Tab-separated table of C-alpha atoms (C1' of nucleotides) in Angstrom:
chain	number	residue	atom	x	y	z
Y	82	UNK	CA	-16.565	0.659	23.912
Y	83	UNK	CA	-17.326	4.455	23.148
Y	84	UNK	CA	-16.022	4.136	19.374
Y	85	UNK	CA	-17.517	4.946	16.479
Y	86	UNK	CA	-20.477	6.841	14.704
Y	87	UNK	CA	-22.957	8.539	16.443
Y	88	UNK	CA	-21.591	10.116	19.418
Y	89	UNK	CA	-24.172	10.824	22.292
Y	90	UNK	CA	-22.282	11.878	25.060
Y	91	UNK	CA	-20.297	14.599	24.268
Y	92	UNK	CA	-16.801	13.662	25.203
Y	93	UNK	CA	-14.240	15.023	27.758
Y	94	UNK	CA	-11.556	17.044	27.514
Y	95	UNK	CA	-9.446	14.130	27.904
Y	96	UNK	CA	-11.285	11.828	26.010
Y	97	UNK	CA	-10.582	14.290	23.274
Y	98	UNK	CA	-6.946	14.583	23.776
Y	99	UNK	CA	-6.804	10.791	23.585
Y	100	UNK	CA	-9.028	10.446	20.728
Y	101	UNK	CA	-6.429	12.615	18.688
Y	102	UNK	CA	-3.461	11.051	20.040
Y	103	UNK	CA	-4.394	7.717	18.946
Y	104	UNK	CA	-5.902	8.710	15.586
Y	105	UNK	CA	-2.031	10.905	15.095
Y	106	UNK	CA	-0.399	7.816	16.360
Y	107	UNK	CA	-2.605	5.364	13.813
Y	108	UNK	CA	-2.107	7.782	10.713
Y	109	UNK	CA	1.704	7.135	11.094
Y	110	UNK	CA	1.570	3.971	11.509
Y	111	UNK	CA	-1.008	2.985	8.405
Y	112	UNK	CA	0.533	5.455	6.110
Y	113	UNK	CA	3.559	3.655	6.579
Y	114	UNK	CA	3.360	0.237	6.401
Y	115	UNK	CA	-0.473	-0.435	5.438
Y	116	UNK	CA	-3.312	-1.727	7.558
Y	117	UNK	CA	-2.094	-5.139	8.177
Y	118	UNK	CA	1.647	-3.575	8.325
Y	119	UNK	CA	0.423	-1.348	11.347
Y	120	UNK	CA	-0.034	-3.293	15.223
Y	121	UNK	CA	-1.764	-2.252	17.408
Y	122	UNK	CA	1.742	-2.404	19.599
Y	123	UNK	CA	3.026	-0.134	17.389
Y	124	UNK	CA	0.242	2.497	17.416
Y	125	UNK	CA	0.202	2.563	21.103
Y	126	UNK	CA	4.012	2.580	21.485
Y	127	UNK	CA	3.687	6.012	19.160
Y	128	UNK	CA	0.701	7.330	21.024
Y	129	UNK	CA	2.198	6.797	24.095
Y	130	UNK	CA	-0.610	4.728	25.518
Y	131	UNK	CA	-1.095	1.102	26.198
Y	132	UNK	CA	-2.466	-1.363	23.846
Y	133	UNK	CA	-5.717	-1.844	26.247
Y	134	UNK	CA	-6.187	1.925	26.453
Y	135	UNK	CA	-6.889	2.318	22.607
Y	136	UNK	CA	-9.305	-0.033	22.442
Y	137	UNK	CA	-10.565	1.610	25.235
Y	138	UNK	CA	-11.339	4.703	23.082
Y	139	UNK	CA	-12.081	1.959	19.579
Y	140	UNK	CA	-13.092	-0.480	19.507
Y	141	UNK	CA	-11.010	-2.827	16.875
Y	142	UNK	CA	-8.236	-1.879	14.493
Y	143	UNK	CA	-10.494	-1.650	11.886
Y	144	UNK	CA	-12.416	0.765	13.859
Y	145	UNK	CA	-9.848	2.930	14.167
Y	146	UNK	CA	-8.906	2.809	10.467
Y	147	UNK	CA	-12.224	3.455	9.643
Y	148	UNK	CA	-12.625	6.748	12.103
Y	149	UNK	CA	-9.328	8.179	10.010
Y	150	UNK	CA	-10.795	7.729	6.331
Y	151	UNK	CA	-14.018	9.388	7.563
Y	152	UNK	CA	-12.356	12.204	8.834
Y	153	UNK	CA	-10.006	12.189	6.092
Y	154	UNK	CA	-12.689	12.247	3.334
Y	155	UNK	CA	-13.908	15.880	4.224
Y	156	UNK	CA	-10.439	17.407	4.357
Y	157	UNK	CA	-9.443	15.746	0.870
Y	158	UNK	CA	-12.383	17.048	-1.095
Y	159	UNK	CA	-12.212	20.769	-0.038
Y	160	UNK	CA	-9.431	21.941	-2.784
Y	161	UNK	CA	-11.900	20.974	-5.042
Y	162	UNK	CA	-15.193	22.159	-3.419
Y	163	UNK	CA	-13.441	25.903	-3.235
Y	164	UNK	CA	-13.437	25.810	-7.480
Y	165	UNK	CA	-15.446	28.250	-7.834
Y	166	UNK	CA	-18.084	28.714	-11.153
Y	167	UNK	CA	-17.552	32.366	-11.274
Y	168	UNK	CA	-14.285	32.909	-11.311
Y	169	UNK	CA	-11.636	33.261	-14.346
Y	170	UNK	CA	-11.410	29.655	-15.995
Y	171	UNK	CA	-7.644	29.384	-15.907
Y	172	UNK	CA	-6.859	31.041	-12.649
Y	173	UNK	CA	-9.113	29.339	-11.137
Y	174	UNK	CA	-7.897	25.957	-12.111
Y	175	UNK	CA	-4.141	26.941	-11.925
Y	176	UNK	CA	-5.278	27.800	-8.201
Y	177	UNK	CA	-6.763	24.447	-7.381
Y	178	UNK	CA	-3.744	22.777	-8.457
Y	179	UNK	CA	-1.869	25.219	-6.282
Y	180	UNK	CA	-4.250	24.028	-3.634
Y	181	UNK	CA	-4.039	20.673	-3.882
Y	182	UNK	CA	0.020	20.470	-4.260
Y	183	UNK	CA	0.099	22.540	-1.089
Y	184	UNK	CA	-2.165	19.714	0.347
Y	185	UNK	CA	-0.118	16.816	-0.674
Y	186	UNK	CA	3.171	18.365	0.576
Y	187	UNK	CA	1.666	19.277	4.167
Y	188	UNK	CA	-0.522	16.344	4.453
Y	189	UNK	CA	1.352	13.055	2.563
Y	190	UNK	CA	0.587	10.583	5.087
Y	191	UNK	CA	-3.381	11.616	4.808
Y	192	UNK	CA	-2.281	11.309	0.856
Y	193	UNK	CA	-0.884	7.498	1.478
Y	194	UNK	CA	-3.327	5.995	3.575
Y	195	UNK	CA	-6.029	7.508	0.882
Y	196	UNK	CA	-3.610	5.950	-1.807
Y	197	UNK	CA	-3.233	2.763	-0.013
Y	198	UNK	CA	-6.864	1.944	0.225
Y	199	UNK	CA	-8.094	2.577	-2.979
Y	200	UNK	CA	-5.016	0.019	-3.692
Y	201	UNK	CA	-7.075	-2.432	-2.340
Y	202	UNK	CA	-10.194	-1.732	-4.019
Y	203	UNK	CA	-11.248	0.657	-1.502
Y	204	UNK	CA	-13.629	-1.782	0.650
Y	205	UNK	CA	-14.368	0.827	2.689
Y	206	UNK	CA	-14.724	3.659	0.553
Y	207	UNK	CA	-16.334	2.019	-2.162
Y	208	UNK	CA	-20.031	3.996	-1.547
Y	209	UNK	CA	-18.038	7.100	-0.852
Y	210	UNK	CA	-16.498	7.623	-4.081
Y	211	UNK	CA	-19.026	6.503	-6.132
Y	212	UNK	CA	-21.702	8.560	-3.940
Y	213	UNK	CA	-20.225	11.809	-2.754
Y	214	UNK	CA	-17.109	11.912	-4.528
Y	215	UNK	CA	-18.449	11.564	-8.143
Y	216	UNK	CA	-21.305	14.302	-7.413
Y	217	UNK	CA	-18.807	16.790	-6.457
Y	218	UNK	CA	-16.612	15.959	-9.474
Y	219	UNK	CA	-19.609	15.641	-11.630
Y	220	UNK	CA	-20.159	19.158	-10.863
Y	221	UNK	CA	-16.924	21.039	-11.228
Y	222	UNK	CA	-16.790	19.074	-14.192
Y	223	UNK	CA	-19.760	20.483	-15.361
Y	224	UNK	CA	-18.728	24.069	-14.805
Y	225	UNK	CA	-15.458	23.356	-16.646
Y	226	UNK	CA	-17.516	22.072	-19.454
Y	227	UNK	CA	-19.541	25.152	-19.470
Y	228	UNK	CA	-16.158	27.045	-19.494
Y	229	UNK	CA	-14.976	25.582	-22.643
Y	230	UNK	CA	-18.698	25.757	-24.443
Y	231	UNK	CA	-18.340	29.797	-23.895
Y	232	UNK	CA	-14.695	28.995	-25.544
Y	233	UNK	CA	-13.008	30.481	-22.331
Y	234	UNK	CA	-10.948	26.956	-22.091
Y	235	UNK	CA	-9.593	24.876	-24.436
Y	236	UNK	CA	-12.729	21.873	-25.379
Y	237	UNK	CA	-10.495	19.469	-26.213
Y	238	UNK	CA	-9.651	18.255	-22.545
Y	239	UNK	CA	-12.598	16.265	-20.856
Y	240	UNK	CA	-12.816	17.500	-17.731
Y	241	UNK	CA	-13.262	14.626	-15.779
Y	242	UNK	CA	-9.889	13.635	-16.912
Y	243	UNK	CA	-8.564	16.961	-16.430
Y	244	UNK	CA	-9.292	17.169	-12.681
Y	245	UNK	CA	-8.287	13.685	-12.212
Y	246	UNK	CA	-4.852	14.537	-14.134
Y	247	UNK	CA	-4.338	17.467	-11.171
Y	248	UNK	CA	-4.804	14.517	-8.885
Y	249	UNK	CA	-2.177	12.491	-10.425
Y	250	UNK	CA	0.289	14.941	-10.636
Y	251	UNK	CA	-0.035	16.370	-7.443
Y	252	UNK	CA	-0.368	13.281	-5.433
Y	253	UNK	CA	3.185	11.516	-7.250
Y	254	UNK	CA	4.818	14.270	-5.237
Y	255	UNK	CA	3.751	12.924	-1.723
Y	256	UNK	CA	3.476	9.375	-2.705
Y	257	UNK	CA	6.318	8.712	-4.542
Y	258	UNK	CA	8.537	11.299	-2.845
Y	259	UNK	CA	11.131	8.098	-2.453
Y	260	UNK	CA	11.116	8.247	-5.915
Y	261	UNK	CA	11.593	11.558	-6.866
Y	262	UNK	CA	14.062	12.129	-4.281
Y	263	UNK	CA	15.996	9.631	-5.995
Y	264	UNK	CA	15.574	10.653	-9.802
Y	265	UNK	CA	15.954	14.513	-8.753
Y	266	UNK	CA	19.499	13.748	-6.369
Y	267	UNK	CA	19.859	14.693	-3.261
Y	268	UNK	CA	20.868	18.581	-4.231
Y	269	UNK	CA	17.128	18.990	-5.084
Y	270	UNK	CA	13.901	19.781	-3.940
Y	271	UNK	CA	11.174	17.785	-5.325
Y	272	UNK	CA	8.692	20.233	-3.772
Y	273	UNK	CA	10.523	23.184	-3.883
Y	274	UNK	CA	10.121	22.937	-7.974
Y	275	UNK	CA	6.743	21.148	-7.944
Y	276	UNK	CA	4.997	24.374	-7.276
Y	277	UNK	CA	6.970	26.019	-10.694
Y	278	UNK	CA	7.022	23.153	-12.790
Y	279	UNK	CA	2.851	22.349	-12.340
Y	280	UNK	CA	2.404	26.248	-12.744
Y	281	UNK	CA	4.234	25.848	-16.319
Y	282	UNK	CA	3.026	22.493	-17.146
Y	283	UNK	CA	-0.986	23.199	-16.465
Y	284	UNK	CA	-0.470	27.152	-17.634
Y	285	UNK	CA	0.338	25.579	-21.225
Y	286	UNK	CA	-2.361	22.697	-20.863
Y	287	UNK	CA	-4.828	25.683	-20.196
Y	288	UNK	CA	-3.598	27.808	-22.573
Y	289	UNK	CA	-5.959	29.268	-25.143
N	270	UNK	CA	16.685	-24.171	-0.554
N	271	UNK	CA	17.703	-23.917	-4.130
N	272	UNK	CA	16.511	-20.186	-4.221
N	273	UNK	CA	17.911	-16.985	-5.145
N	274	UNK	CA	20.088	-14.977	-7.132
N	275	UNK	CA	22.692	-16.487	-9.218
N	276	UNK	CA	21.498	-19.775	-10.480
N	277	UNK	CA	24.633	-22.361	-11.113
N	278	UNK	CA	22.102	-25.185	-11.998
N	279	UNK	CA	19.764	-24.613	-15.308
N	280	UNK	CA	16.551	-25.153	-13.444
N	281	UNK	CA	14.468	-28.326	-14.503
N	282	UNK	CA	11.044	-28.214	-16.617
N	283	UNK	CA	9.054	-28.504	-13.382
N	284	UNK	CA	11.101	-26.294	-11.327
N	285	UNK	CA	10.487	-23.125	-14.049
N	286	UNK	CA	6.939	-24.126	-14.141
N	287	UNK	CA	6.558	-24.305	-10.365
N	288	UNK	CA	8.066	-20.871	-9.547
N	289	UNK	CA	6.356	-18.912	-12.224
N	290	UNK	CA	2.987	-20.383	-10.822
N	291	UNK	CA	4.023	-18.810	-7.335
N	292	UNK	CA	5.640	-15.504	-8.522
N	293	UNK	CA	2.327	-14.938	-10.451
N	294	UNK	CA	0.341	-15.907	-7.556
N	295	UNK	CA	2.533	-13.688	-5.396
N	296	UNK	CA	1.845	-11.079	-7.712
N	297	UNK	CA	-1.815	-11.151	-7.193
N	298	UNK	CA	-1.547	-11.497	-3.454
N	299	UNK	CA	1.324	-8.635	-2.760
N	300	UNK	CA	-0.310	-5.945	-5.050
N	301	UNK	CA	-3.718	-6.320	-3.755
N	302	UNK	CA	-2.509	-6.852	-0.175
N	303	UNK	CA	0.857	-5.726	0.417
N	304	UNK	CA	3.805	-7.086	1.764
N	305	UNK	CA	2.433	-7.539	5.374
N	306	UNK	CA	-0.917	-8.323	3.871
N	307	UNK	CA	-0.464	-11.146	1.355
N	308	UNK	CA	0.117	-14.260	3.263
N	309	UNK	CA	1.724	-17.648	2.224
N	310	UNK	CA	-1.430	-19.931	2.748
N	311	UNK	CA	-3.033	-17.660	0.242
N	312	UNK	CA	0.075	-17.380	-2.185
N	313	UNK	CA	0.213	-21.073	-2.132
N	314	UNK	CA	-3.693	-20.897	-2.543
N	315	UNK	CA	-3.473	-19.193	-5.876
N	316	UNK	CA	-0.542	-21.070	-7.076
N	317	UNK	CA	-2.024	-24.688	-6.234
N	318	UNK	CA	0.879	-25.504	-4.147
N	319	UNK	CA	1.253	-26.207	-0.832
N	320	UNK	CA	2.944	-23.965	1.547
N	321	UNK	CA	6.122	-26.459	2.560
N	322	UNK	CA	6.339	-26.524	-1.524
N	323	UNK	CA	6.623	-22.799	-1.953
N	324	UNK	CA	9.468	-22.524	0.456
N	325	UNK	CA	11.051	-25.262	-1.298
N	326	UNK	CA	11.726	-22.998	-4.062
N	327	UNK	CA	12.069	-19.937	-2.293
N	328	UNK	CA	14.015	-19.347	0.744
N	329	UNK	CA	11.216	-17.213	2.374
N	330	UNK	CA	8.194	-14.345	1.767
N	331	UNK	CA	11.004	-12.034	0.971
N	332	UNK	CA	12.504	-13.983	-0.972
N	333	UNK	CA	9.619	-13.820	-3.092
N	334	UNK	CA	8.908	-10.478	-2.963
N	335	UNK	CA	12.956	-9.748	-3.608
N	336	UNK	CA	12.528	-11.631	-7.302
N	337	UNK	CA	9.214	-10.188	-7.713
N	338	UNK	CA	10.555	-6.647	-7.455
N	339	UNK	CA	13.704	-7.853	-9.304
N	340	UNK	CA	12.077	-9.337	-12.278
N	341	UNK	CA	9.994	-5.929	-12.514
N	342	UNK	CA	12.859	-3.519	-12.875
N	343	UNK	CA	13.752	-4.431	-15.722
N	344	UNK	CA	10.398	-3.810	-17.703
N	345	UNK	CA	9.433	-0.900	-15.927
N	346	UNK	CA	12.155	0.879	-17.227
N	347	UNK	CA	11.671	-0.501	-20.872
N	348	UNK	CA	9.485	2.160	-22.334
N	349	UNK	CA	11.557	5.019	-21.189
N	350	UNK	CA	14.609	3.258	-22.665
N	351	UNK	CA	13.275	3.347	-26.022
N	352	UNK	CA	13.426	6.905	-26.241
N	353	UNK	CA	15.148	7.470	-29.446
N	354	UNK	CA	17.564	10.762	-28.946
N	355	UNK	CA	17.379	11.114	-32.849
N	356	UNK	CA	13.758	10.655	-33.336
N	357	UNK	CA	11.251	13.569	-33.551
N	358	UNK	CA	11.162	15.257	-29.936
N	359	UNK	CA	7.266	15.828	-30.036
N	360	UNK	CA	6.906	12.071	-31.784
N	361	UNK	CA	9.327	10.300	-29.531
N	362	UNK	CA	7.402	11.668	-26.127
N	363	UNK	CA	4.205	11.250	-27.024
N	364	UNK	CA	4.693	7.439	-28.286
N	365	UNK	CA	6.501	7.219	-24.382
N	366	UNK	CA	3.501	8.479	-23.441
N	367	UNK	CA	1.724	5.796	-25.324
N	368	UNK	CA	3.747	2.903	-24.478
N	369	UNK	CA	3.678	3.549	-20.553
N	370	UNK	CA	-0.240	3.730	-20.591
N	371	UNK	CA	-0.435	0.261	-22.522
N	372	UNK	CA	2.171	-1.145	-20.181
N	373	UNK	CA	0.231	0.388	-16.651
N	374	UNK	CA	-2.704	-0.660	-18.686
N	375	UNK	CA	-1.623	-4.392	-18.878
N	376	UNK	CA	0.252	-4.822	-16.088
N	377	UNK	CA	-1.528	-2.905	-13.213
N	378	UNK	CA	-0.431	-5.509	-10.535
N	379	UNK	CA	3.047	-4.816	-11.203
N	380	UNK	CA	2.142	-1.234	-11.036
N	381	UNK	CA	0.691	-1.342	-7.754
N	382	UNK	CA	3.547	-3.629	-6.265
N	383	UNK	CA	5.925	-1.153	-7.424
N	384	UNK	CA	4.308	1.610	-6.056
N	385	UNK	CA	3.212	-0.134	-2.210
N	386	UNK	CA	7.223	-0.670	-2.650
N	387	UNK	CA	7.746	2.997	-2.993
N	388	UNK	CA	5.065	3.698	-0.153
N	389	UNK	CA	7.066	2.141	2.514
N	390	UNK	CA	10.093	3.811	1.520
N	391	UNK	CA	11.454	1.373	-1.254
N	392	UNK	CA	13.407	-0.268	1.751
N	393	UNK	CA	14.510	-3.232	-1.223
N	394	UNK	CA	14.746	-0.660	-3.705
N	395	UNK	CA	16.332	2.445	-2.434
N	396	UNK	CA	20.150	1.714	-4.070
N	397	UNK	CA	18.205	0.858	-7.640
N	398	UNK	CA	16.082	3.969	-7.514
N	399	UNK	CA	19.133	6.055	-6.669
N	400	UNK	CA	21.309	3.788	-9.018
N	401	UNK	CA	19.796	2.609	-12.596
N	402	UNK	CA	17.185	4.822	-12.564
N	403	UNK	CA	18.395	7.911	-11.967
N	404	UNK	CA	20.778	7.279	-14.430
N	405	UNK	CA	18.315	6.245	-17.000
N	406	UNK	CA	16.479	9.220	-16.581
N	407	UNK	CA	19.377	11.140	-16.088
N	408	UNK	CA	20.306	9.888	-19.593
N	409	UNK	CA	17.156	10.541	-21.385
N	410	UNK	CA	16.703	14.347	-19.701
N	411	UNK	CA	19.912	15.392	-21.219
N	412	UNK	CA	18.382	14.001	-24.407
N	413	UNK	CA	15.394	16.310	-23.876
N	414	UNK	CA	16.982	19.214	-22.713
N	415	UNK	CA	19.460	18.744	-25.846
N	416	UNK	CA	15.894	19.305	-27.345
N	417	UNK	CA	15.040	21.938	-26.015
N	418	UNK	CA	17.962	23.870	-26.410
N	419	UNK	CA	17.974	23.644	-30.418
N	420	UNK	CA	14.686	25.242	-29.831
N	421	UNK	CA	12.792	22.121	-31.148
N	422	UNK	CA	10.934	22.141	-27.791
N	423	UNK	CA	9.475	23.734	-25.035
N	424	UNK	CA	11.792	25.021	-23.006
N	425	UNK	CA	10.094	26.129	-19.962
N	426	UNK	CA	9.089	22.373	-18.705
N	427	UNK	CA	12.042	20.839	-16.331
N	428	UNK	CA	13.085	17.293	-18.153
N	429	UNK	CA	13.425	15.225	-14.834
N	430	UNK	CA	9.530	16.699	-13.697
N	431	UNK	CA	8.439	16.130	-17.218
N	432	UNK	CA	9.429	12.508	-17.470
N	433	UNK	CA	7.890	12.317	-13.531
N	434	UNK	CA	4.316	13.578	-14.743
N	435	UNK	CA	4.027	10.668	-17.645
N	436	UNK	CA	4.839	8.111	-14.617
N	437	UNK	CA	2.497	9.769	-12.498
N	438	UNK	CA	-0.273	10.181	-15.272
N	439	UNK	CA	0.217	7.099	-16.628
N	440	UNK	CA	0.261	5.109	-13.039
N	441	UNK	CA	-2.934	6.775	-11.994
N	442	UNK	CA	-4.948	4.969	-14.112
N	443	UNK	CA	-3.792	1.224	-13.028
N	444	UNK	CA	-2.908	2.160	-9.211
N	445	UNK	CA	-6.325	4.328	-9.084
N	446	UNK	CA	-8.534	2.186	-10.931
N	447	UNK	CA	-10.951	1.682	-8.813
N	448	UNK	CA	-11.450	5.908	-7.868
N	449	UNK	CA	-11.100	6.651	-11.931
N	450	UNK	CA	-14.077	3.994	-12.517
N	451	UNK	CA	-16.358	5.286	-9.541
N	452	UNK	CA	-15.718	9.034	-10.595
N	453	UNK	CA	-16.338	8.498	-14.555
N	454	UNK	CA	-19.351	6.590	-13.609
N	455	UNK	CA	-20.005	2.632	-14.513
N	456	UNK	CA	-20.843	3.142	-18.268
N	457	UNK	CA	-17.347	4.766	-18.722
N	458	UNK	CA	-13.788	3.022	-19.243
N	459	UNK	CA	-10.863	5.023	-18.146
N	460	UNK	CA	-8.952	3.237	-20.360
N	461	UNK	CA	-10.398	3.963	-23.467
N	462	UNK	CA	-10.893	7.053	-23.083
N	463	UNK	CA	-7.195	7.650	-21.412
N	464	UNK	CA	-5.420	7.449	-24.403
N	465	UNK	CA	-6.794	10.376	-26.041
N	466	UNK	CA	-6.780	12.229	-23.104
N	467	UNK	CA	-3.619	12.178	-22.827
N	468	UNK	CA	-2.420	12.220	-25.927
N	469	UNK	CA	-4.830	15.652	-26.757
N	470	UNK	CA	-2.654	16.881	-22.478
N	471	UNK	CA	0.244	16.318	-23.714
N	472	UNK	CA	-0.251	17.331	-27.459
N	473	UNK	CA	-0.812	20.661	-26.040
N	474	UNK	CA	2.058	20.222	-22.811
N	475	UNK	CA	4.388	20.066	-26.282
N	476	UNK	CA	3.444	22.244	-28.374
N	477	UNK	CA	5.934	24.673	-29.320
R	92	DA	C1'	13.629	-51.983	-13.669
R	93	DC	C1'	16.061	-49.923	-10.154
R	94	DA	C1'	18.328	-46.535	-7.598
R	95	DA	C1'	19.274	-41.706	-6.861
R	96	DA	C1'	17.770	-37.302	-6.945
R	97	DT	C1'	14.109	-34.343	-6.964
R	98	DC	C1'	9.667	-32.913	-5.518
R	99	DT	C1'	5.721	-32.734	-2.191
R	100	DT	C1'	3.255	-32.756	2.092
R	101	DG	C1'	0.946	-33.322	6.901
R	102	DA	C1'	2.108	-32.245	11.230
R	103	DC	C1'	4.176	-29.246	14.078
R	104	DC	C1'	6.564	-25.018	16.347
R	105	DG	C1'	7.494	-20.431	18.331
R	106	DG	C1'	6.513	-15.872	18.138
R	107	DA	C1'	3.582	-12.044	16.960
R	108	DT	C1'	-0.868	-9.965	17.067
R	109	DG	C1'	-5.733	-8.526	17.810
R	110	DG	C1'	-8.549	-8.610	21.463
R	111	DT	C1'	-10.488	-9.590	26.554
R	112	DC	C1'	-11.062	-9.007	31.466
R	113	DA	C1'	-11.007	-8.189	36.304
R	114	DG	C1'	-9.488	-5.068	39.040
R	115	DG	C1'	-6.800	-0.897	40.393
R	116	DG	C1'	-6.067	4.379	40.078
R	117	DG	C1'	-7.479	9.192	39.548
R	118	DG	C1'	-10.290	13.123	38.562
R	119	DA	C1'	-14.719	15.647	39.059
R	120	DA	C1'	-19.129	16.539	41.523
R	121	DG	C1'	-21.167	16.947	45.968
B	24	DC	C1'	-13.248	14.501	52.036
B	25	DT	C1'	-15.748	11.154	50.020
B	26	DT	C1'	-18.003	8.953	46.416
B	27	DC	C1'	-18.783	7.560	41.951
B	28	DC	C1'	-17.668	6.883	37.501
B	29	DC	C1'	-14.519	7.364	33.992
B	30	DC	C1'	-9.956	6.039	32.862
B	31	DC	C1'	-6.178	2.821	32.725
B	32	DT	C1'	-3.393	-1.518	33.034
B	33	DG	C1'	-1.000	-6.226	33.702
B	34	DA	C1'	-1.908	-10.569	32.688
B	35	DC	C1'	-3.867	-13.552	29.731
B	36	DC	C1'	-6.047	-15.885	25.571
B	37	DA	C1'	-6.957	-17.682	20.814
B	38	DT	C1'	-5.612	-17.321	16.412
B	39	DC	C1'	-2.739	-16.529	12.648
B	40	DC	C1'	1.470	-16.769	10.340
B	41	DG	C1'	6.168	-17.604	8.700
B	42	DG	C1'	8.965	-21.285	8.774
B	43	DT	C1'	10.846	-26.388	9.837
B	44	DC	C1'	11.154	-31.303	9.389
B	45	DA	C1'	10.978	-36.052	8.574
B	46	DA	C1'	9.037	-39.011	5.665
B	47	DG	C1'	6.576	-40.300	1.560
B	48	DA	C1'	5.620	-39.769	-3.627
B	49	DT	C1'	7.507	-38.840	-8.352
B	50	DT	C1'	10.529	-38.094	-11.687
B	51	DT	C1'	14.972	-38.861	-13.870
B	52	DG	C1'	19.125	-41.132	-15.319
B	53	DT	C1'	21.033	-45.534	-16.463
DNA sequence: ACAAATCTTGACCGGATGGTCAGGGGGAAG
DNA sequence: CTTCCCCCTGACCATCCGGTCAAGATTTGT
């Protein structure tokens, strides 16, 4: 029962390998079918460990869970952290969305277990959003609003909407991909023209 | 086991009563839970029934979830249907825009049940996606590229990704609720303030 | 009012699932 | 090589869950 928080020791080389195994294993398994979808079976059948052995390394399913939204949280906010105040307004914004596209397409099961628990009223990221999350938003927002009071950006777009729009748009592309697959045919590429179609859409949003 | 599909007898007064109570109640369960996550006991919970009486009127869970999804279909793809090819281009898409926020809006647990189908790779829905909806959108594309090719639109935006960023747009704000409410802060409502929004993003997506 | 059909339920079942445990293996430090 | 501790596992358990069934309650048709 080594799980969780605070580690002390400062884990093996093995311990390590495991560790990522099962956490590689458990993102499969959640993004697909949801927590109570996911067995433990089933995450150990994909880690290539026995059921016992996980919760030798966590200690409960929830535990496990809980280690990959923590970790996850981090990675998901850094498109947005690297907006940066001094940079040209539109560039800079037609570059996060770059970002963040590039991030749903190489990351969409990270994108559908985040999707999938703020589905369910995010019970365990409840303090998270409303604590970190909003700050960091709160702030690009704020440069954004400065960007449009020196009339560098259009002011007619709040910006809070505006960078949750970016998540929208760029998130239907890994968590609908099903879908768009579907719509598009099977001759296209919903990624392929994702990058080209957001650069159009957001250069006229953006447009002066 | 009177259940499913084509009904030969015209349903009594108590049997129509009876299975909306548990398709609503399913409807709660399955879009805050999920498939794997809802459960009878608490389906029959919500409906007042008991669980032996909910498989009296359908076969089994999936057999719920099967007329949930089927029932659903058919709206979802209601506002996009009433795009009018000989409307006003810049009118017609902006009051789609409209009428797909209202319905997210007031229907967000359909919204969600739709989209935890998509998740898991829209095993009930794959033929209809690639079927009915395709062509539907199919259909209305041509209507905007017709549009844009008598110059009466924009015609750098790709119709099929065009129609995709009102569904993703529009979605966010019932699937994501709970993110959209923690990020704008509690004295905030997404909703009110989504319908300018995006009427002002896409005023400006349009323009010509 | 009576019988037939419909509706409802408590009790039960088998399998799946999260989790436990006592003990056996294997690597690292000496 | 040995020892010790970390690592691993088969067997097992309790609970939950979807689904069944036989019998009782209600409604409906006449």
């Amino acid at each position: 029962m080594r799980d969780a928080g605070e580690e002390s020791a400062p884990l093996s080389r093995i311990q390590r390998m495991n560790r990522e195994r099962i956490l590689d294993a458990a993102l499969d398994a959640f993004s697909e079918r949801g927590f109570s979808g996911a067995t433990l079976d089933r995450i150990a059948e994909i880690a290539g460990l026995s059921k016992p052995n996980l919760l030798y390394y966590f200690a409960s399913k929830e535990a496990i869970h809980a280690a990959l939204l923590t970790e996850l949280l981090e990675t998901w906010l850094a498109p947005l952290a690297q907006l940066d105040p001094e940079g040209h307004p539109r560039a800079e914004l037609l570059a996060y969305v770059s970002r963040k596209l590039r991030m749903s397409r190489d990351m969409p099961r990270e994108s559908r277990l985040f999707a999938s628990e703020i589905f369910q009223g995010a019970p365990r990221l409840g303090d998270t959003l409303a604590g970190p999350l909003k700050r960091m938003v709160d702030d690009k927002a704020a440069v954004i609003a400065r960007w449009q009071a020196e009339g560098r950006l259009t002011p007619d777009l709040d910006p809070h909407h505006l960078v949750m729009s970016v998540w929208a748009l760029t998130q239907h592309y890994a968590d609908f991909e099903v879908q768009a697959r579907a719509v598009l045919g099977p001759e296209r590429d919903p990624w392929a023209e994702a990058e080209g179609f957001l650069a159009a859409f957001y250069g006229r949003v953006l447009a002066r």
